[in-house]
Amino acid sequence: MSSLQGMYSSARFRISILTDIRGGTAACVAAGRLARADPGLSILLVEGGKNNYNDPTVVNPAMYLIHLAPGSQTALFYEANSEEALNGRKAIVPCGGMLGGGSSINFMMYTRAQGVDFDDWETEGWSANDLLPLMKRVRLLPSCF
């Protein structure tokens, strides 16, 4: 037996949750809630996109359209199924593809989904009524600028 095999055979591994979570705002909130629910968890957020530190297209909101241009390196573009209501066209949904996720590419705007969107998850602790106080708290945070 090699020393490497011996090392791995005696090591203890505990994988609690393994999921594909990027490092955007929503992922950070989800990671925080998981950590609060089980302080024994080790949580790692991995962002697949570039760093946004001092990126002029992020810190200067007037440049946000650059992120929506074809060939953008900072956004991911998801294509929906064709819809009869759109004359057979497919909706394109841009999502953040850099550190900070959508919050880095959305003109520094904060919007909140309709309550029914959260209620549709049918998950305890994640209903619109459960999340509303948290969303109101976020809205009242002092500005960074």
CSV table of C-alpha atoms in Angstrom, one decimal:
chain,number,residue,atom,x,y,z
A,1,MET,CA,0.0,0.0,0.0
A,2,SER,CA,1.4,3.4,-1.0
A,3,SER,CA,1.6,6.2,1.6
A,4,LEU,CA,-1.1,8.0,-0.4
A,5,GLN,CA,-3.5,5.1,-0.1
A,6,GLY,CA,-2.8,4.9,3.6
A,7,MET,CA,-3.5,8.6,4.1
A,8,TYR,CA,-6.8,8.4,2.3
A,9,SER,CA,-7.9,5.1,4.0
A,10,SER,CA,-7.4,6.7,7.5
A,11,ALA,CA,-8.8,10.1,6.7
A,12,ARG,CA,-12.4,10.9,7.6
A,13,PHE,CA,-14.5,12.7,5.1
A,14,ARG,CA,-17.8,14.4,5.7
A,15,ILE,CA,-19.7,15.8,2.8
A,16,SER,CA,-22.9,17.3,4.0
A,17,ILE,CA,-24.1,19.2,0.9
A,18,LEU,CA,-22.6,19.3,-2.5
A,19,THR,CA,-24.4,21.5,-5.0
A,20,ASP,CA,-23.7,23.9,-7.8
A,21,ILE,CA,-23.9,27.3,-6.2
A,22,ARG,CA,-22.2,30.2,-7.7
A,23,GLY,CA,-20.9,33.2,-5.7
A,24,GLY,CA,-23.6,35.7,-6.4
A,25,THR,CA,-25.7,37.5,-3.9
A,26,ALA,CA,-28.4,34.9,-3.7
A,27,ALA,CA,-25.8,32.1,-3.3
A,28,CYS,CA,-24.3,34.0,-0.4
A,29,VAL,CA,-27.7,34.4,1.3
A,30,ALA,CA,-28.4,30.7,0.8
A,31,ALA,CA,-24.9,29.8,2.2
A,32,GLY,CA,-25.5,32.0,5.2
A,33,ARG,CA,-28.9,30.4,5.9
A,34,LEU,CA,-27.3,26.9,5.6
A,35,ALA,CA,-24.5,27.9,8.0
A,36,ARG,CA,-27.0,29.2,10.5
A,37,ALA,CA,-29.1,26.1,10.2
A,38,ASP,CA,-26.1,23.8,10.8
A,39,PRO,CA,-23.0,25.6,12.2
A,40,GLY,CA,-21.1,22.3,11.7
A,41,LEU,CA,-21.2,22.7,7.9
A,42,SER,CA,-18.2,23.8,5.9
A,43,ILE,CA,-19.4,25.9,3.1
A,44,LEU,CA,-17.5,26.9,0.0
A,45,LEU,CA,-18.8,29.2,-2.7
A,46,VAL,CA,-17.0,29.0,-6.0
A,47,GLU,CA,-17.5,31.7,-8.6
A,48,GLY,CA,-16.7,30.6,-12.1
A,49,GLY,CA,-16.5,34.1,-13.5
A,50,LYS,CA,-14.0,36.8,-13.3
A,51,ASN,CA,-13.3,39.1,-10.3
A,52,ASN,CA,-15.3,42.3,-10.3
A,53,TYR,CA,-13.0,44.3,-8.0
A,54,ASN,CA,-12.6,47.9,-9.4
A,55,ASP,CA,-14.0,46.7,-12.8
A,56,PRO,CA,-15.3,49.9,-14.4
A,57,THR,CA,-18.2,48.1,-16.0
A,58,VAL,CA,-19.4,47.2,-12.5
A,59,VAL,CA,-18.6,50.3,-10.5
A,60,ASN,CA,-20.0,52.6,-13.2
A,61,PRO,CA,-23.7,51.8,-13.6
A,62,ALA,CA,-24.0,53.6,-16.9
A,63,MET,CA,-21.8,50.9,-18.5
A,64,TYR,CA,-24.2,48.0,-17.6
A,65,LEU,CA,-25.3,47.4,-21.2
A,66,ILE,CA,-21.8,46.0,-22.0
A,67,HIS,CA,-22.8,42.9,-19.9
A,68,LEU,CA,-25.8,42.3,-22.2
A,69,ALA,CA,-23.9,42.5,-25.5
A,70,PRO,CA,-23.4,39.3,-27.6
A,71,GLY,CA,-20.1,37.7,-26.6
A,72,SER,CA,-20.1,39.1,-23.1
A,73,GLN,CA,-17.6,37.5,-20.8
A,74,THR,CA,-19.5,38.7,-17.7
A,75,ALA,CA,-23.0,37.3,-18.3
A,76,LEU,CA,-24.5,33.9,-18.9
A,77,PHE,CA,-27.4,33.7,-21.4
A,78,TYR,CA,-30.0,31.0,-20.8
A,79,GLU,CA,-32.4,30.3,-23.6
A,80,ALA,CA,-36.0,29.3,-22.7
A,81,ASN,CA,-38.2,26.9,-24.7
A,82,SER,CA,-40.1,28.5,-27.6
A,83,GLU,CA,-43.4,30.0,-26.5
A,84,GLU,CA,-46.6,30.3,-28.4
A,85,ALA,CA,-47.3,33.6,-26.6
A,86,LEU,CA,-44.0,34.9,-28.1
A,87,ASN,CA,-44.9,33.8,-31.6
A,88,GLY,CA,-42.7,30.8,-31.3
A,89,ARG,CA,-39.6,32.8,-30.1
A,90,LYS,CA,-37.4,31.8,-27.3
A,91,ALA,CA,-36.8,34.2,-24.4
A,92,ILE,CA,-33.2,34.9,-23.5
A,93,VAL,CA,-32.5,35.3,-19.8
A,94,PRO,CA,-29.1,37.0,-18.9
A,95,CYS,CA,-27.6,36.0,-15.5
A,96,GLY,CA,-24.5,37.2,-13.8
A,97,GLY,CA,-21.3,35.3,-14.8
A,98,MET,CA,-18.8,37.0,-12.6
A,99,LEU,CA,-18.1,37.5,-8.9
A,100,GLY,CA,-21.3,39.0,-7.4
A,101,GLY,CA,-23.5,37.3,-9.9
A,102,GLY,CA,-26.4,39.3,-11.3
A,103,SER,CA,-25.8,42.1,-8.7
A,104,SER,CA,-22.6,42.9,-10.6
A,105,ILE,CA,-24.3,43.3,-14.0
A,106,ASN,CA,-27.8,44.7,-13.2
A,107,PHE,CA,-27.3,48.5,-13.2
A,108,MET,CA,-27.0,48.4,-9.4
A,109,MET,CA,-30.7,48.0,-9.1
A,110,TYR,CA,-32.5,46.0,-6.5
A,111,THR,CA,-35.7,44.3,-7.4
A,112,ARG,CA,-37.7,41.7,-5.6
A,113,ALA,CA,-39.7,38.8,-7.1
A,114,GLN,CA,-43.5,38.5,-6.5
A,115,GLY,CA,-44.5,36.7,-3.4
A,116,VAL,CA,-46.1,33.9,-5.4
A,117,ASP,CA,-42.6,33.1,-6.9
A,118,PHE,CA,-41.3,32.3,-3.4
A,119,ASP,CA,-44.5,30.5,-2.3
A,120,ASP,CA,-44.3,28.2,-5.4
A,121,TRP,CA,-41.2,26.7,-3.9
A,122,GLU,CA,-43.4,25.1,-1.2
A,123,THR,CA,-40.4,25.0,1.2
A,124,GLU,CA,-40.7,25.7,4.9
A,125,GLY,CA,-38.8,28.9,5.8
A,126,TRP,CA,-38.7,30.1,2.2
A,127,SER,CA,-42.3,31.5,1.7
A,128,ALA,CA,-42.9,35.1,0.8
A,129,ASN,CA,-44.0,35.8,4.4
A,130,ASP,CA,-40.9,34.2,5.8
A,131,LEU,CA,-38.5,36.1,3.5
A,132,LEU,CA,-40.2,39.5,3.4
A,133,PRO,CA,-38.7,40.7,6.7
A,134,LEU,CA,-35.2,39.8,5.4
A,135,MET,CA,-35.8,41.5,2.1
A,136,LYS,CA,-37.0,44.6,4.0
A,137,ARG,CA,-33.9,44.6,6.1
A,138,VAL,CA,-31.7,44.4,3.0
A,139,ARG,CA,-33.4,47.4,1.6
A,140,LEU,CA,-32.6,49.4,4.7
A,141,LEU,CA,-28.9,48.6,4.8
A,142,PRO,CA,-26.7,51.7,4.7
A,143,SER,CA,-25.3,52.4,1.2
A,144,CYS,CA,-21.7,51.5,0.4
A,145,PHE,CA,-21.3,54.6,-1.7
